[in-house]
Amino acid sequence: MTLEFDQGIVPGLVKETLGEIYFVKAQRPRMLYEDNENTGEIKERPVEFSSATQETMFVVNFPPKTNLDGLSFGDVVELEEVEFRFWISIDHESMSNRAENDLKVSALRYKKTGKNIFQMATSNHVLSAKEKTEPNKGNVKKE
C-alpha cells in the first residue's frame, strides 16, 4: 500500500496533534541562492517550537517578513495557516537502500496567546514544608 498526498501536503489537525506550542528560539534565516550565489534575500525564517502533546521540538518555517522580535522563550503561540509537507531524499549513489524523510512544517503567521509556561509556573504559589504542616496558621484569629 502506498500513501499519496496531493502535492506532498499532508492534512493535519494542528491543535489536536501538537497541543500547546511553546516558542524555543529563532534559528538563523535561510537565505535565497541563485546559481550557488547568496542573493542577500531571506528565503524563510525557521523557528524552533516545542509541542506539549508530542513532547518534542520541531521547526516551523515562516515567510521572510515575519517579525519574531516579540517572542520570548516559553511563550505559548497558536500557528495560523499551517502546512505539513512530506519530503524524501534518496542517495542514489549509496550502496544501501537508505532514504531520509520528514515533514516540513510551514505557517504563514503565529499569534501569541499571552501565556508563558515559565511565568505560569512561578505564578502558582508553591507551599513550603512549613505551610504544608501548619495549614491556616497565618489566618488564625487571636481572641
PDB file of N, CA and C in Angstrom, residues 5-74:
ATOM      1  N   PHE A   5      -0.077  11.876  -1.257  1.00  0.00           N
ATOM      2  CA  PHE A   5      -0.655  13.136  -0.828  1.00  0.00           C
ATOM      3  C   PHE A   5      -0.599  14.121  -1.981  1.00  0.00           C
ATOM      4  N   ASP A   6      -1.673  14.884  -2.157  1.00  0.00           N
ATOM      5  CA  ASP A   6      -1.728  15.886  -3.212  1.00  0.00           C
ATOM      6  C   ASP A   6      -0.611  16.906  -2.994  1.00  0.00           C
ATOM      7  N   GLN A   7       0.305  17.016  -3.920  1.00  0.00           N
ATOM      8  CA  GLN A   7       1.452  17.930  -3.894  1.00  0.00           C
ATOM      9  C   GLN A   7       2.317  17.732  -2.647  1.00  0.00           C
ATOM     10  N   GLY A   8       2.270  16.530  -2.069  1.00  0.00           N
ATOM     11  CA  GLY A   8       3.080  16.242  -0.889  1.00  0.00           C
ATOM     12  C   GLY A   8       2.558  16.859   0.391  1.00  0.00           C
ATOM     13  N   ILE A   9       1.388  17.505   0.345  1.00  0.00           N
ATOM     14  CA  ILE A   9       0.828  18.161   1.527  1.00  0.00           C
ATOM     15  C   ILE A   9       0.026  17.148   2.335  1.00  0.00           C
ATOM     16  N   VAL A  10       0.397  16.990   3.596  1.00  0.00           N
ATOM     17  CA  VAL A  10      -0.249  16.033   4.484  1.00  0.00           C
ATOM     18  C   VAL A  10      -1.297  16.778   5.312  1.00  0.00           C
ATOM     19  N   PRO A  11      -2.561  16.348   5.257  1.00  0.00           N
ATOM     20  CA  PRO A  11      -3.572  17.019   6.077  1.00  0.00           C
ATOM     21  C   PRO A  11      -3.290  16.781   7.557  1.00  0.00           C
ATOM     22  N   GLY A  12      -3.500  17.783   8.375  1.00  0.00           N
ATOM     23  CA  GLY A  12      -3.223  17.631   9.802  1.00  0.00           C
ATOM     24  C   GLY A  12      -4.081  18.547  10.644  1.00  0.00           C
ATOM     25  N   LEU A  13      -4.407  18.088  11.827  1.00  0.00           N
ATOM     26  CA  LEU A  13      -5.137  18.880  12.806  1.00  0.00           C
ATOM     27  C   LEU A  13      -4.114  19.422  13.798  1.00  0.00           C
ATOM     28  N   VAL A  14      -3.780  20.686  13.646  1.00  0.00           N
ATOM     29  CA  VAL A  14      -2.663  21.279  14.388  1.00  0.00           C
ATOM     30  C   VAL A  14      -2.865  21.200  15.901  1.00  0.00           C
ATOM     31  N   LYS A  15      -3.978  21.718  16.408  1.00  0.00           N
ATOM     32  CA  LYS A  15      -4.185  21.749  17.863  1.00  0.00           C
ATOM     33  C   LYS A  15      -4.288  20.350  18.447  1.00  0.00           C
ATOM     34  N   GLU A  16      -4.983  19.466  17.752  1.00  0.00           N
ATOM     35  CA  GLU A  16      -5.145  18.102  18.247  1.00  0.00           C
ATOM     36  C   GLU A  16      -3.823  17.331  18.208  1.00  0.00           C
ATOM     37  N   THR A  17      -3.017  17.578  17.194  1.00  0.00           N
ATOM     38  CA  THR A  17      -1.757  16.852  17.031  1.00  0.00           C
ATOM     39  C   THR A  17      -0.648  17.401  17.919  1.00  0.00           C
ATOM     40  N   LEU A  18      -0.531  18.724  18.001  1.00  0.00           N
ATOM     41  CA  LEU A  18       0.595  19.339  18.705  1.00  0.00           C
ATOM     42  C   LEU A  18       0.262  19.837  20.106  1.00  0.00           C
ATOM     43  N   GLY A  19      -1.016  20.065  20.395  1.00  0.00           N
ATOM     44  CA  GLY A  19      -1.392  20.620  21.699  1.00  0.00           C
ATOM     45  C   GLY A  19      -0.877  22.043  21.827  1.00  0.00           C
ATOM     46  N   GLU A  20      -0.537  22.442  23.057  1.00  0.00           N
ATOM     47  CA  GLU A  20       0.037  23.772  23.247  1.00  0.00           C
ATOM     48  C   GLU A  20       1.424  23.804  22.625  1.00  0.00           C
ATOM     49  N   ILE A  21       1.722  24.926  21.981  1.00  0.00           N
ATOM     50  CA  ILE A  21       3.001  25.087  21.290  1.00  0.00           C
ATOM     51  C   ILE A  21       3.776  26.206  21.979  1.00  0.00           C
ATOM     52  N   TYR A  22       5.029  25.904  22.354  1.00  0.00           N
ATOM     53  CA  TYR A  22       5.876  26.857  23.069  1.00  0.00           C
ATOM     54  C   TYR A  22       7.044  27.293  22.192  1.00  0.00           C
ATOM     55  N   PHE A  23       7.318  28.608  22.199  1.00  0.00           N
ATOM     56  CA  PHE A  23       8.469  29.144  21.475  1.00  0.00           C
ATOM     57  C   PHE A  23       9.753  28.734  22.189  1.00  0.00           C
ATOM     58  N   VAL A  24      10.722  28.238  21.411  1.00  0.00           N
ATOM     59  CA  VAL A  24      12.032  27.884  21.958  1.00  0.00           C
ATOM     60  C   VAL A  24      13.062  28.913  21.501  1.00  0.00           C
ATOM     61  N   LYS A  25      13.277  29.016  20.166  1.00  0.00           N
ATOM     62  CA  LYS A  25      14.237  30.007  19.667  1.00  0.00           C
ATOM     63  C   LYS A  25      14.069  30.183  18.162  1.00  0.00           C
ATOM     64  N   ALA A  26      14.470  31.355  17.694  1.00  0.00           N
ATOM     65  CA  ALA A  26      14.513  31.620  16.255  1.00  0.00           C
ATOM     66  C   ALA A  26      15.862  31.138  15.743  1.00  0.00           C
ATOM     67  N   GLN A  27      15.835  30.396  14.660  1.00  0.00           N
ATOM     68  CA  GLN A  27      17.079  29.941  14.049  1.00  0.00           C
ATOM     69  C   GLN A  27      17.557  30.983  13.044  1.00  0.00           C
ATOM     70  N   ARG A  28      18.762  30.790  12.549  1.00  0.00           N
ATOM     71  CA  ARG A  28      19.321  31.693  11.541  1.00  0.00           C
ATOM     72  C   ARG A  28      18.438  31.641  10.292  1.00  0.00           C
ATOM     73  N   PRO A  29      18.087  32.791   9.702  1.00  0.00           N
ATOM     74  CA  PRO A  29      17.249  32.786   8.492  1.00  0.00           C
ATOM     75  C   PRO A  29      17.904  32.006   7.354  1.00  0.00           C
ATOM     76  N   ARG A  30      17.082  31.339   6.569  1.00  0.00           N
ATOM     77  CA  ARG A  30      17.584  30.651   5.374  1.00  0.00           C
ATOM     78  C   ARG A  30      17.600  31.668   4.238  1.00  0.00           C
ATOM     79  N   MET A  31      18.730  31.728   3.567  1.00  0.00           N
ATOM     80  CA  MET A  31      18.915  32.724   2.516  1.00  0.00           C
ATOM     81  C   MET A  31      18.580  32.145   1.148  1.00  0.00           C
ATOM     82  N   LEU A  32      18.253  33.030   0.227  1.00  0.00           N
ATOM     83  CA  LEU A  32      17.938  32.644  -1.143  1.00  0.00           C
ATOM     84  C   LEU A  32      19.229  32.612  -1.962  1.00  0.00           C
ATOM     85  N   TYR A  33      19.398  31.557  -2.737  1.00  0.00           N
ATOM     86  CA  TYR A  33      20.583  31.398  -3.588  1.00  0.00           C
ATOM     87  C   TYR A  33      20.156  31.271  -5.048  1.00  0.00           C
ATOM     88  N   GLU A  34      20.910  31.897  -5.936  1.00  0.00           N
ATOM     89  CA  GLU A  34      20.736  31.743  -7.384  1.00  0.00           C
ATOM     90  C   GLU A  34      22.103  31.432  -7.967  1.00  0.00           C
ATOM     91  N   ASP A  35      22.196  30.352  -8.730  1.00  0.00           N
ATOM     92  CA  ASP A  35      23.472  29.907  -9.308  1.00  0.00           C
ATOM     93  C   ASP A  35      24.547  29.768  -8.230  1.00  0.00           C
ATOM     94  N   ASN A  36      24.171  29.183  -7.104  1.00  0.00           N
ATOM     95  CA  ASN A  36      25.067  28.963  -5.965  1.00  0.00           C
ATOM     96  C   ASN A  36      25.615  30.248  -5.346  1.00  0.00           C
ATOM     97  N   GLU A  37      24.971  31.366  -5.600  1.00  0.00           N
ATOM     98  CA  GLU A  37      25.375  32.653  -5.026  1.00  0.00           C
ATOM     99  C   GLU A  37      24.266  33.166  -4.107  1.00  0.00           C
ATOM    100  N   ASN A  38      24.660  33.623  -2.928  1.00  0.00           N
ATOM    101  CA  ASN A  38      23.710  34.192  -1.984  1.00  0.00           C
ATOM    102  C   ASN A  38      23.219  35.532  -2.520  1.00  0.00           C
ATOM    103  N   THR A  39      21.896  35.680  -2.654  1.00  0.00           N
ATOM    104  CA  THR A  39      21.332  36.924  -3.184  1.00  0.00           C
ATOM    105  C   THR A  39      21.191  37.995  -2.104  1.00  0.00           C
ATOM    106  N   GLY A  40      21.349  37.601  -0.835  1.00  0.00           N
ATOM    107  CA  GLY A  40      21.158  38.546   0.257  1.00  0.00           C
ATOM    108  C   GLY A  40      19.713  38.614   0.729  1.00  0.00           C
ATOM    109  N   GLU A  41      18.815  37.942   0.019  1.00  0.00           N
ATOM    110  CA  GLU A  41      17.401  37.919   0.395  1.00  0.00           C
ATOM    111  C   GLU A  41      17.119  36.730   1.304  1.00  0.00           C
ATOM    112  N   ILE A  42      16.217  36.935   2.247  1.00  0.00           N
ATOM    113  CA  ILE A  42      15.814  35.848   3.133  1.00  0.00           C
ATOM    114  C   ILE A  42      14.748  35.015   2.433  1.00  0.00           C
ATOM    115  N   LYS A  43      14.961  33.706   2.412  1.00  0.00           N
ATOM    116  CA  LYS A  43      14.009  32.770   1.796  1.00  0.00           C
ATOM    117  C   LYS A  43      12.889  32.419   2.777  1.00  0.00           C
ATOM    118  N   GLU A  44      13.265  32.090   4.027  1.00  0.00           N
ATOM    119  CA  GLU A  44      12.286  31.766   5.062  1.00  0.00           C
ATOM    120  C   GLU A  44      12.933  31.909   6.433  1.00  0.00           C
ATOM    121  N   ARG A  45      12.084  32.030   7.448  1.00  0.00           N
ATOM    122  CA  ARG A  45      12.560  32.180   8.825  1.00  0.00           C
ATOM    123  C   ARG A  45      12.189  30.938   9.635  1.00  0.00           C
ATOM    124  N   PRO A  46      13.157  30.044   9.878  1.00  0.00           N
ATOM    125  CA  PRO A  46      12.875  28.856  10.687  1.00  0.00           C
ATOM    126  C   PRO A  46      12.859  29.190  12.184  1.00  0.00           C
ATOM    127  N   VAL A  47      11.865  28.654  12.863  1.00  0.00           N
ATOM    128  CA  VAL A  47      11.699  28.901  14.290  1.00  0.00           C
ATOM    129  C   VAL A  47      11.488  27.568  14.995  1.00  0.00           C
ATOM    130  N   GLU A  48      12.172  27.381  16.109  1.00  0.00           N
ATOM    131  CA  GLU A  48      12.058  26.140  16.869  1.00  0.00           C
ATOM    132  C   GLU A  48      10.972  26.286  17.934  1.00  0.00           C
ATOM    133  N   PHE A  49      10.059  25.317  17.952  1.00  0.00           N
ATOM    134  CA  PHE A  49       8.976  25.276  18.927  1.00  0.00           C
ATOM    135  C   PHE A  49       8.998  23.935  19.642  1.00  0.00           C
ATOM    136  N   SER A  50       8.261  23.858  20.738  1.00  0.00           N
ATOM    137  CA  SER A  50       8.095  22.610  21.474  1.00  0.00           C
ATOM    138  C   SER A  50       6.608  22.295  21.542  1.00  0.00           C
ATOM    139  N   SER A  51       6.278  21.013  21.398  1.00  0.00           N
ATOM    140  CA  SER A  51       4.892  20.556  21.439  1.00  0.00           C
ATOM    141  C   SER A  51       4.613  19.874  22.767  1.00  0.00           C
ATOM    142  N   ALA A  52       3.572  20.326  23.458  1.00  0.00           N
ATOM    143  CA  ALA A  52       3.192  19.709  24.729  1.00  0.00           C
ATOM    144  C   ALA A  52       2.695  18.288  24.509  1.00  0.00           C
ATOM    145  N   THR A  53       1.905  18.076  23.490  1.00  0.00           N
ATOM    146  CA  THR A  53       1.324  16.758  23.231  1.00  0.00           C
ATOM    147  C   THR A  53       2.356  15.770  22.722  1.00  0.00           C
ATOM    148  N   GLN A  54       3.184  16.186  21.770  1.00  0.00           N
ATOM    149  CA  GLN A  54       4.173  15.287  21.178  1.00  0.00           C
ATOM    150  C   GLN A  54       5.432  15.158  22.032  1.00  0.00           C
ATOM    151  N   GLU A  55       5.608  16.071  22.990  1.00  0.00           N
ATOM    152  CA  GLU A  55       6.788  16.090  23.853  1.00  0.00           C
ATOM    153  C   GLU A  55       8.084  16.073  23.046  1.00  0.00           C
ATOM    154  N   THR A  56       8.120  16.932  22.039  1.00  0.00           N
ATOM    155  CA  THR A  56       9.299  17.036  21.188  1.00  0.00           C
ATOM    156  C   THR A  56       9.415  18.458  20.660  1.00  0.00           C
ATOM    157  N   MET A  57      10.578  18.773  20.127  1.00  0.00           N
ATOM    158  CA  MET A  57      10.768  20.068  19.479  1.00  0.00           C
ATOM    159  C   MET A  57      10.688  19.877  17.977  1.00  0.00           C
ATOM    160  N   PHE A  58      10.249  20.914  17.286  1.00  0.00           N
ATOM    161  CA  PHE A  58      10.125  20.866  15.835  1.00  0.00           C
ATOM    162  C   PHE A  58      10.326  22.270  15.285  1.00  0.00           C
ATOM    163  N   VAL A  59      10.621  22.347  14.001  1.00  0.00           N
ATOM    164  CA  VAL A  59      10.891  23.631  13.348  1.00  0.00           C
ATOM    165  C   VAL A  59       9.718  23.996  12.450  1.00  0.00           C
ATOM    166  N   VAL A  60       9.308  25.255  12.535  1.00  0.00           N
ATOM    167  CA  VAL A  60       8.270  25.803  11.660  1.00  0.00           C
ATOM    168  C   VAL A  60       8.924  26.888  10.827  1.00  0.00           C
ATOM    169  N   ASN A  61       8.670  26.871   9.525  1.00  0.00           N
ATOM    170  CA  ASN A  61       9.229  27.868   8.616  1.00  0.00           C
ATOM    171  C   ASN A  61       8.178  28.934   8.328  1.00  0.00           C
ATOM    172  N   PHE A  62       8.571  30.195   8.551  1.00  0.00           N
ATOM    173  CA  PHE A  62       7.688  31.329   8.321  1.00  0.00           C
ATOM    174  C   PHE A  62       8.175  32.128   7.117  1.00  0.00           C
ATOM    175  N   PRO A  63       7.293  32.952   6.522  1.00  0.00           N
ATOM    176  CA  PRO A  63       7.712  33.817   5.408  1.00  0.00           C
ATOM    177  C   PRO A  63       8.812  34.796   5.847  1.00  0.00           C
ATOM    178  N   PRO A  64       9.563  35.324   4.887  1.00  0.00           N
ATOM    179  CA  PRO A  64      10.711  36.192   5.193  1.00  0.00           C
ATOM    180  C   PRO A  64      10.378  37.432   6.012  1.00  0.00           C
ATOM    181  N   LYS A  65       9.213  38.017   5.831  1.00  0.00           N
ATOM    182  CA  LYS A  65       8.882  39.273   6.507  1.00  0.00           C
ATOM    183  C   LYS A  65       8.274  39.069   7.901  1.00  0.00           C
ATOM    184  N   THR A  66       8.217  37.838   8.375  1.00  0.00           N
ATOM    185  CA  THR A  66       7.647  37.558   9.693  1.00  0.00           C
ATOM    186  C   THR A  66       8.500  38.188  10.789  1.00  0.00           C
ATOM    187  N   ASN A  67       7.859  38.956  11.679  1.00  0.00           N
ATOM    188  CA  ASN A  67       8.551  39.611  12.783  1.00  0.00           C
ATOM    189  C   ASN A  67       8.548  38.674  13.993  1.00  0.00           C
ATOM    190  N   LEU A  68       9.722  38.317  14.464  1.00  0.00           N
ATOM    191  CA  LEU A  68       9.862  37.397  15.596  1.00  0.00           C
ATOM    192  C   LEU A  68      10.362  38.102  16.854  1.00  0.00           C
ATOM    193  N   ASP A  69      10.493  39.423  16.804  1.00  0.00           N
ATOM    194  CA  ASP A  69      11.094  40.177  17.907  1.00  0.00           C
ATOM    195  C   ASP A  69      10.323  40.067  19.219  1.00  0.00           C
ATOM    196  N   GLY A  70       9.009  39.924  19.162  1.00  0.00           N
ATOM    197  CA  GLY A  70       8.212  39.914  20.387  1.00  0.00           C
ATOM    198  C   GLY A  70       8.147  38.580  21.098  1.00  0.00           C
ATOM    199  N   LEU A  71       8.819  37.559  20.580  1.00  0.00           N
ATOM    200  CA  LEU A  71       8.742  36.229  21.185  1.00  0.00           C
ATOM    201  C   LEU A  71       9.827  36.024  22.238  1.00  0.00           C
ATOM    202  N   SER A  72       9.431  35.430  23.354  1.00  0.00           N
ATOM    203  CA  SER A  72      10.365  35.076  24.427  1.00  0.00           C
ATOM    204  C   SER A  72      10.287  33.582  24.675  1.00  0.00           C
ATOM    205  N   PHE A  73      11.375  33.021  25.176  1.00  0.00           N
ATOM    206  CA  PHE A  73      11.440  31.593  25.468  1.00  0.00           C
ATOM    207  C   PHE A  73      10.266  31.196  26.366  1.00  0.00           C
ATOM    208  N   GLY A  74       9.489  30.204  25.935  1.00  0.00           N
ATOM    209  CA  GLY A  74       8.356  29.713  26.713  1.00  0.00           C
ATOM    210  C   GLY A  74       7.020  30.328  26.352  1.00  0.00           C
TER     211      GLY A  74
END
